[in-house]
Tab-separated table of C-alpha atoms in Angstrom:
chain	number	residue	atom	x	y	z
A	27	MET	CA	167.876	-3.237	201.543
A	28	LYS	CA	168.123	-1.303	204.295
A	29	THR	CA	171.292	-0.252	204.900
A	30	GLN	CA	172.799	-1.361	207.940
A	31	ASN	CA	174.277	1.817	209.221
A	32	THR	CA	171.933	2.861	212.696
A	33	THR	CA	172.617	6.549	211.871
A	34	THR	CA	172.481	7.365	208.162
A	35	MET	CA	169.933	5.886	205.359
A	36	GLN	CA	168.801	5.622	201.559
A	37	ALA	CA	166.458	8.233	200.212
A	38	LEU	CA	165.187	9.616	197.025
A	39	ILE	CA	166.601	13.126	196.786
A	40	ALA	CA	164.640	15.576	194.420
A	41	PRO	CA	167.049	17.912	193.161
A	42	GLU	CA	165.728	20.392	191.579
A	43	ALA	CA	162.913	20.955	189.147
A	44	ASN	CA	162.531	18.373	186.533
A	45	ALA	CA	165.457	16.643	187.512
A	46	SER	CA	165.482	12.899	188.350
A	47	PHE	CA	166.009	11.292	192.030
A	48	THR	CA	169.367	10.323	193.076
A	49	LEU	CA	169.694	7.814	195.786
A	50	THR	CA	171.394	9.763	198.306
A	51	GLU	CA	173.039	8.275	202.117
A	52	VAL	CA	171.455	11.356	204.228
A	53	GLU	CA	171.100	10.881	208.285
A	54	ARG	CA	168.669	9.007	209.756
A	55	PRO	CA	165.908	10.803	212.017
A	56	VAL	CA	164.513	10.092	215.172
A	57	ALA	CA	161.484	10.127	216.460
A	58	ALA	CA	160.105	13.470	218.859
A	59	GLU	CA	157.843	14.653	220.789
A	60	GLY	CA	154.403	13.403	219.622
A	61	GLN	CA	156.677	11.325	216.464
A	62	VAL	CA	157.392	7.740	215.652
A	63	LEU	CA	160.008	6.243	213.551
A	64	VAL	CA	158.596	4.725	211.037
A	65	SER	CA	161.116	1.357	208.673
A	66	ILE	CA	159.355	2.178	205.328
A	67	LYS	CA	158.247	-0.889	203.621
A	68	ALA	CA	156.048	0.438	200.990
A	69	SER	CA	155.692	4.654	199.094
A	70	GLY	CA	152.675	5.295	197.049
A	71	VAL	CA	153.074	7.317	194.239
A	72	SER	CA	150.811	10.393	193.294
A	73	VAL	CA	150.468	12.365	191.035
A	74	LEU	CA	151.352	15.572	193.091
A	75	ASP	CA	154.575	13.903	193.803
A	76	ASN	CA	155.569	13.994	190.648
A	77	LYS	CA	154.202	17.963	189.833
A	78	ILE	CA	156.233	18.653	192.994
A	79	ARG	CA	159.269	16.885	191.019
A	80	THR	CA	158.522	19.043	187.698
A	81	GLY	CA	158.179	22.169	189.633
A	82	LYS	CA	154.290	22.384	189.354
A	83	GLY	CA	153.250	21.651	192.407
A	84	GLY	CA	153.593	24.881	194.369
A	85	HIS	CA	150.288	24.314	196.650
A	86	ALA	CA	151.720	21.765	198.377
A	87	LYS	CA	154.708	24.034	199.800
A	88	GLN	CA	157.590	21.552	199.861
A	89	PRO	CA	160.940	23.037	198.742
A	90	LEU	CA	162.866	21.532	195.799
A	91	PRO	CA	165.981	19.955	197.017
A	92	ALA	CA	163.645	17.600	199.066
A	93	ILE	CA	162.613	14.247	199.937
A	94	LEU	CA	159.285	13.524	198.112
A	95	GLY	CA	156.594	10.667	198.976
A	96	MET	CA	153.137	11.681	200.426
A	97	ASP	CA	151.941	7.789	201.460
A	98	PHE	CA	153.570	5.016	202.676
A	99	ALA	CA	153.550	1.638	205.478
A	100	GLY	CA	156.111	0.643	207.454
A	101	VAL	CA	157.232	-0.761	210.859
A	102	VAL	CA	157.415	1.151	214.133
A	103	GLU	CA	160.858	0.780	214.759
A	104	ALA	CA	160.585	4.127	218.191
A	105	VAL	CA	158.136	5.924	219.502
A	106	GLY	CA	159.161	9.537	220.788
A	107	ALA	CA	157.694	11.232	224.365
A	108	GLY	CA	154.136	11.412	224.570
A	109	VAL	CA	153.067	8.683	222.292
A	110	THR	CA	150.634	6.033	223.290
A	111	ARG	CA	148.701	5.142	220.036
A	112	PHE	CA	151.948	3.228	218.931
A	113	LYS	CA	154.641	0.894	219.935
A	114	VAL	CA	157.364	-0.952	218.539
A	115	GLY	CA	156.812	-3.503	215.926
A	116	ASP	CA	153.561	-1.977	215.131
A	117	GLU	CA	152.707	-1.492	211.427
A	118	VAL	CA	151.651	1.295	210.339
A	119	TYR	CA	150.488	3.554	207.085
A	120	GLY	CA	149.255	6.944	206.778
A	121	LEU	CA	149.480	10.395	204.755
A	122	ALA	CA	152.354	11.825	206.336
A	123	GLY	CA	154.922	13.511	204.579
A	124	GLY	CA	156.575	15.142	201.557
A	125	ILE	CA	154.420	18.453	201.606
A	126	GLY	CA	154.926	21.276	203.365
A	127	GLY	CA	158.447	20.672	204.473
A	128	LEU	CA	158.226	17.780	206.187
A	129	GLN	CA	160.197	14.819	205.537
A	130	GLY	CA	158.828	12.174	202.705
A	131	THR	CA	158.736	8.350	202.431
A	132	TYR	CA	160.433	8.189	199.148
A	133	ALA	CA	163.485	6.763	202.242
A	134	GLU	CA	164.547	4.058	204.263
A	135	TYR	CA	163.014	6.297	207.671
A	136	SER	CA	160.657	8.783	208.573
A	137	ALA	CA	159.659	10.260	211.672
A	138	PHE	CA	156.105	10.979	211.308
A	139	ASP	CA	153.779	12.992	213.695
A	140	ALA	CA	151.876	10.046	215.618
A	141	ASP	CA	148.284	12.430	214.961
A	142	LEU	CA	148.225	11.360	211.254
A	143	LEU	CA	148.877	7.544	211.654
A	144	ALA	CA	146.955	4.418	212.218
A	145	VAL	CA	147.577	0.882	212.554
A	146	LYS	CA	147.285	-0.390	209.468
A	147	PRO	CA	144.652	-3.050	207.655
A	148	SER	CA	146.225	-6.887	208.555
A	149	THR	CA	144.032	-8.302	205.357
A	150	LEU	CA	146.033	-6.167	202.979
A	151	SER	CA	149.778	-6.056	202.013
A	152	MET	CA	152.120	-3.120	202.473
A	153	ARG	CA	151.441	-2.165	198.743
A	154	GLN	CA	147.817	-1.736	199.172
A	155	SER	CA	148.318	-0.104	201.925
A	156	ALA	CA	150.580	2.461	200.913
A	157	SER	CA	148.189	2.639	197.646
A	158	MET	CA	145.727	4.478	199.869
A	159	PRO	CA	145.815	7.019	202.479
A	160	LEU	CA	146.182	10.252	200.029
A	161	ASN	CA	143.149	9.642	197.817
A	162	PHE	CA	141.024	7.211	201.212
A	163	ILE	CA	141.495	11.271	202.504
A	164	THR	CA	140.328	12.651	199.630
A	165	ALA	CA	137.297	10.888	198.787
A	166	TRP	CA	136.188	10.269	203.160
A	167	GLU	CA	136.928	14.184	203.514
A	168	GLY	CA	134.052	15.197	200.554
A	169	LEU	CA	131.893	11.907	201.115
A	170	VAL	CA	131.719	11.632	204.521
A	171	ASP	CA	132.561	15.196	205.991
A	172	ARG	CA	131.319	17.919	203.416
A	173	ALA	CA	128.432	15.491	201.851
A	174	LYS	CA	127.286	13.557	204.790
A	175	VAL	CA	126.416	10.651	202.114
A	176	GLN	CA	123.456	8.217	203.807
A	177	ALA	CA	122.610	4.742	202.832
A	178	GLY	CA	119.459	5.454	200.003
A	179	GLN	CA	121.000	7.764	198.108
A	180	LYS	CA	121.911	8.439	194.534
A	181	VAL	CA	125.279	9.206	194.066
A	182	LEU	CA	127.516	10.034	190.907
A	183	VAL	CA	131.559	9.822	191.327
A	184	HIS	CA	133.024	11.162	188.378
A	185	GLY	CA	136.386	8.637	186.969
A	186	GLY	CA	135.490	5.494	188.717
A	187	ALA	CA	137.908	4.399	187.946
A	188	GLY	CA	140.491	7.047	189.295
A	189	GLY	CA	142.658	6.940	192.087
A	190	VAL	CA	140.040	8.850	194.373
A	191	GLY	CA	136.797	8.064	192.479
A	192	HIS	CA	137.064	3.411	193.023
A	193	LEU	CA	137.696	4.705	196.428
A	194	ALA	CA	134.570	6.808	196.618
A	195	VAL	CA	132.536	4.706	195.085
A	196	GLN	CA	133.409	1.992	197.461
A	197	ILE	CA	132.990	3.852	200.667
A	198	ALA	CA	129.275	4.971	198.879
A	199	LYS	CA	128.054	1.455	198.944
A	200	ALA	CA	129.826	0.654	202.212
A	201	TYR	CA	127.455	3.408	203.755
A	202	GLY	CA	124.333	2.111	200.982
A	203	ALA	CA	124.089	4.632	198.996
A	204	ASP	CA	123.222	3.229	195.315
A	205	VAL	CA	126.663	4.478	192.943
A	206	TYR	CA	126.901	5.750	189.476
A	207	ALA	CA	130.023	6.286	187.886
A	208	THR	CA	131.565	7.408	184.807
A	209	GLY	CA	134.346	6.146	183.417
A	210	SER	CA	135.779	4.859	179.815
A	211	THR	CA	134.390	1.988	177.727
A	212	ALA	CA	137.835	-0.069	178.851
A	213	GLN	CA	136.997	0.664	182.695
A	214	GLN	CA	133.612	-0.266	182.549
A	215	GLN	CA	134.240	-3.604	183.745
A	216	TYR	CA	136.167	-2.784	186.827
A	217	ILE	CA	134.149	0.034	187.864
A	218	GLU	CA	131.135	-2.553	187.926
A	219	SER	CA	133.114	-4.731	189.628
A	220	ILE	CA	133.107	-2.728	192.542
A	221	GLY	CA	129.586	-2.297	192.689
A	222	ALA	CA	128.649	0.987	190.823
A	223	THR	CA	126.191	1.432	187.550
A	224	PHE	CA	128.797	2.463	184.635
A	225	ILE	CA	128.416	5.351	182.632
A	226	ASP	CA	129.828	5.865	179.689
A	227	TYR	CA	131.008	9.495	180.066
A	228	ARG	CA	131.298	9.728	176.177
A	229	GLU	CA	128.392	8.156	175.315
A	230	LYS	CA	125.866	10.029	177.444
A	231	THR	CA	125.265	13.682	177.953
A	232	VAL	CA	124.194	14.592	181.510
A	233	GLU	CA	120.962	15.653	180.834
A	234	GLN	CA	120.501	12.276	179.597
A	235	TYR	CA	121.776	9.970	182.366
A	236	VAL	CA	120.647	12.415	184.753
A	237	ASN	CA	116.758	11.341	183.007
A	238	GLU	CA	117.667	7.822	182.376
A	239	TYR	CA	118.670	7.103	186.501
A	240	THR	CA	117.048	10.086	188.395
A	241	ASN	CA	113.753	10.851	186.577
A	242	GLY	CA	115.594	14.015	185.547
A	243	GLU	CA	116.127	15.409	189.551
A	244	GLY	CA	120.072	15.036	189.831
A	245	PHE	CA	121.927	13.418	192.030
A	246	ASP	CA	121.908	13.535	195.998
A	247	ILE	CA	125.821	13.568	195.881
A	248	VAL	CA	128.266	14.282	192.851
A	249	TYR	CA	131.580	14.192	193.848
A	250	ASP	CA	133.982	15.339	190.783
A	251	THR	CA	137.700	13.979	191.097
A	252	LEU	CA	139.002	15.484	187.752
A	253	GLY	CA	137.828	19.238	187.250
A	254	GLY	CA	137.719	21.770	184.384
A	255	ALA	CA	133.984	20.681	182.295
A	256	THR	CA	133.655	17.954	184.682
A	257	LEU	CA	132.955	19.895	187.779
A	258	ASP	CA	130.269	22.062	185.167
A	259	ALA	CA	128.635	18.811	184.605
A	260	SER	CA	128.629	18.033	188.306
A	261	PHE	CA	126.325	21.409	188.646
A	262	ALA	CA	124.147	20.646	186.076
A	263	ALA	CA	123.555	16.940	187.771
A	264	ALA	CA	123.148	17.504	191.368
A	265	ARG	CA	119.667	17.003	192.494
A	266	PHE	CA	117.277	20.362	192.701
A	267	TYR	CA	117.449	21.885	196.495
A	268	THR	CA	119.364	19.424	198.173
A	269	GLY	CA	122.289	18.246	196.260
A	270	HIS	CA	125.086	18.920	196.431
A	271	VAL	CA	128.245	18.841	194.878
A	272	VAL	CA	131.902	17.840	196.329
A	273	SER	CA	135.051	18.632	194.470
A	274	CYS	CA	139.297	17.787	195.019
A	275	LEU	CA	139.960	19.591	192.002
A	276	GLY	CA	138.022	22.575	191.903
A	277	TRP	CA	141.203	25.385	191.247
A	278	GLY	CA	139.958	26.659	188.220
A	279	GLU	CA	137.387	29.811	187.752
A	280	HIS	CA	133.438	28.597	187.249
A	281	LYS	CA	130.125	29.881	186.757
A	282	LEU	CA	127.593	29.394	189.927
A	283	ALA	CA	124.892	29.973	188.131
A	284	PRO	CA	123.531	25.831	187.019
A	285	LEU	CA	124.100	25.336	190.690
A	286	SER	CA	122.341	27.894	191.790
A	287	PHE	CA	119.652	27.758	189.781
A	288	ARG	CA	119.318	23.781	190.966
A	289	GLY	CA	118.907	24.855	194.724
A	290	ALA	CA	122.311	22.416	195.398
A	291	THR	CA	125.094	23.755	197.894
A	292	TYR	CA	129.281	23.217	197.036
A	293	SER	CA	132.227	21.958	199.078
A	294	GLY	CA	136.017	21.863	197.504
A	295	VAL	CA	137.968	19.661	199.835
A	296	PHE	CA	141.829	20.418	200.209
A	297	THR	CA	142.914	17.213	201.347
A	298	LEU	CA	146.849	18.705	202.262
A	299	MET	CA	145.731	21.215	204.274
A	300	PRO	CA	146.618	19.124	207.973
A	301	MET	CA	149.982	18.770	207.018
A	302	ILE	CA	151.210	22.053	205.939
A	303	THR	CA	149.343	24.467	208.361
A	304	GLY	CA	149.615	21.621	211.305
A	305	LYS	CA	145.928	21.854	211.705
A	306	GLY	CA	143.666	19.088	211.971
A	307	ARG	CA	146.103	16.298	211.875
A	308	LYS	CA	143.872	13.987	214.750
A	309	HIS	CA	141.412	14.206	212.160
A	310	HIS	CA	143.190	12.483	209.146
A	311	GLY	CA	144.716	9.623	212.040
A	312	GLU	CA	141.061	9.003	212.568
A	313	ILE	CA	140.072	8.855	208.896
A	314	MET	CA	142.925	6.703	208.103
A	315	GLU	CA	141.444	3.886	211.014
A	316	GLU	CA	138.229	3.923	209.155
A	317	VAL	CA	139.996	2.756	205.979
A	318	THR	CA	141.434	-0.016	208.215
A	319	LYS	CA	137.516	-1.196	209.829
A	320	LEU	CA	136.368	-1.136	205.831
A	321	ALA	CA	139.632	-2.825	204.833
A	322	GLU	CA	139.181	-5.160	207.152
A	323	ALA	CA	135.222	-5.876	206.509
A	324	GLY	CA	136.313	-6.900	203.105
A	325	LYS	CA	133.849	-3.900	201.689
A	326	LEU	CA	137.567	-1.744	200.814
A	327	ILE	CA	139.936	-3.243	197.978
A	328	PRO	CA	142.901	-0.617	196.374
A	329	LEU	CA	143.168	-0.777	192.804
A	330	VAL	CA	147.676	-0.824	193.160
A	331	ASP	CA	149.323	-1.460	189.467
A	332	GLU	CA	151.218	-4.885	189.801
A	333	ARG	CA	154.382	-3.219	188.780
A	334	ALA	CA	157.123	-3.511	191.375
A	335	PHE	CA	159.560	-0.693	191.768
A	336	THR	CA	162.730	-0.128	194.039
A	337	LEU	CA	164.178	3.238	195.452
A	338	ALA	CA	166.828	2.484	192.530
A	339	THR	CA	163.917	2.250	190.442
A	340	ALA	CA	161.854	5.385	191.305
A	341	ASN	CA	162.318	7.331	188.477
A	342	GLU	CA	160.551	4.354	186.144
A	343	ALA	CA	157.680	4.731	188.181
A	344	HIS	CA	157.775	8.349	187.777
A	345	GLU	CA	157.527	7.935	184.345
A	346	ILE	CA	155.157	6.103	183.800
A	347	LEU	CA	152.766	8.235	185.525
A	348	GLU	CA	153.764	11.350	183.641
A	349	ASN	CA	153.012	9.472	180.798
A	350	GLY	CA	149.694	8.115	182.069
A	351	LYS	CA	150.183	4.640	182.188
A	352	ALA	CA	149.697	3.165	185.575
A	353	ASN	CA	146.476	0.659	185.683
A	354	GLY	CA	145.980	1.423	189.623
A	355	LYS	CA	148.220	3.115	191.870
A	356	LEU	CA	152.263	3.014	191.780
A	357	VAL	CA	154.157	1.736	194.498
A	358	ILE	CA	157.470	1.472	195.740
A	359	ASP	CA	158.804	-1.352	197.025
A	360	VAL	CA	161.114	0.178	200.002
A	361	ALA	CA	161.836	-2.756	201.328
A	362	GLU	CA	161.341	-6.656	201.327
């Protein structure tokens, strides 16, 4: 429940690496020029949030102590000078805090850069909307911005039931692509339900499924959402000459020879850059507007873990995430 004091708010503080969150009363922010003040209703819980909390997310440049949380959905409470896209009462969402020194979304209120936000889908709940921004932007930047996905292409998504993967499958389908997705046997039904041809990565080698589904030519686009050996497998699955591999976890050391010998290309995705550097933030808001269009057209349904958490029980959500026991995106219900 919201605090009644108009100058303070409840927020979760990550005090130091590997420490539990503490629920604390802090000063409520105000909307500066170019910002909107949002009453946060729901906040997504991401793997990166947990990495920052445990001191393993240095690339996010979020020093502790800090209020974490990147994804949110909520209602505009006030608009700062120069903001014309939103008004008080608008339901909005976005990837807007929790890294680069920005206040996160594990709080009752936050003042966000308006360029990062969009009006949330009318067809989705606050929980559903809060689950998507980070993962959707990551999927969109890879498939649309980098690989230029088109109708009729064969697209392979590694980790088709994962946070980025299940949205990448739905984006590719919306663009008219023929989509394939790797996963475990337990994920087969879900992957097929969102329109992809299931590939059991434990049962079939790269060569086998490339031969089976592309006559040995390779996939037009391969999206690696897992990194490591999966990125190497992606290089071997790309189409000769015109194939394009995208990875949101291409941080290791890899031999490019398999990709080069196919004449294919590669792109990396680093979704956090606009928030850390301040450059390109407007495009993130534009991508979020595309989420709204797809969702309202019935072409996008996020996978959300049904368990409910509040700011007071957020530590439990992080424990579930750390133990790999989430079934979809975990979401904190900040307010009713």
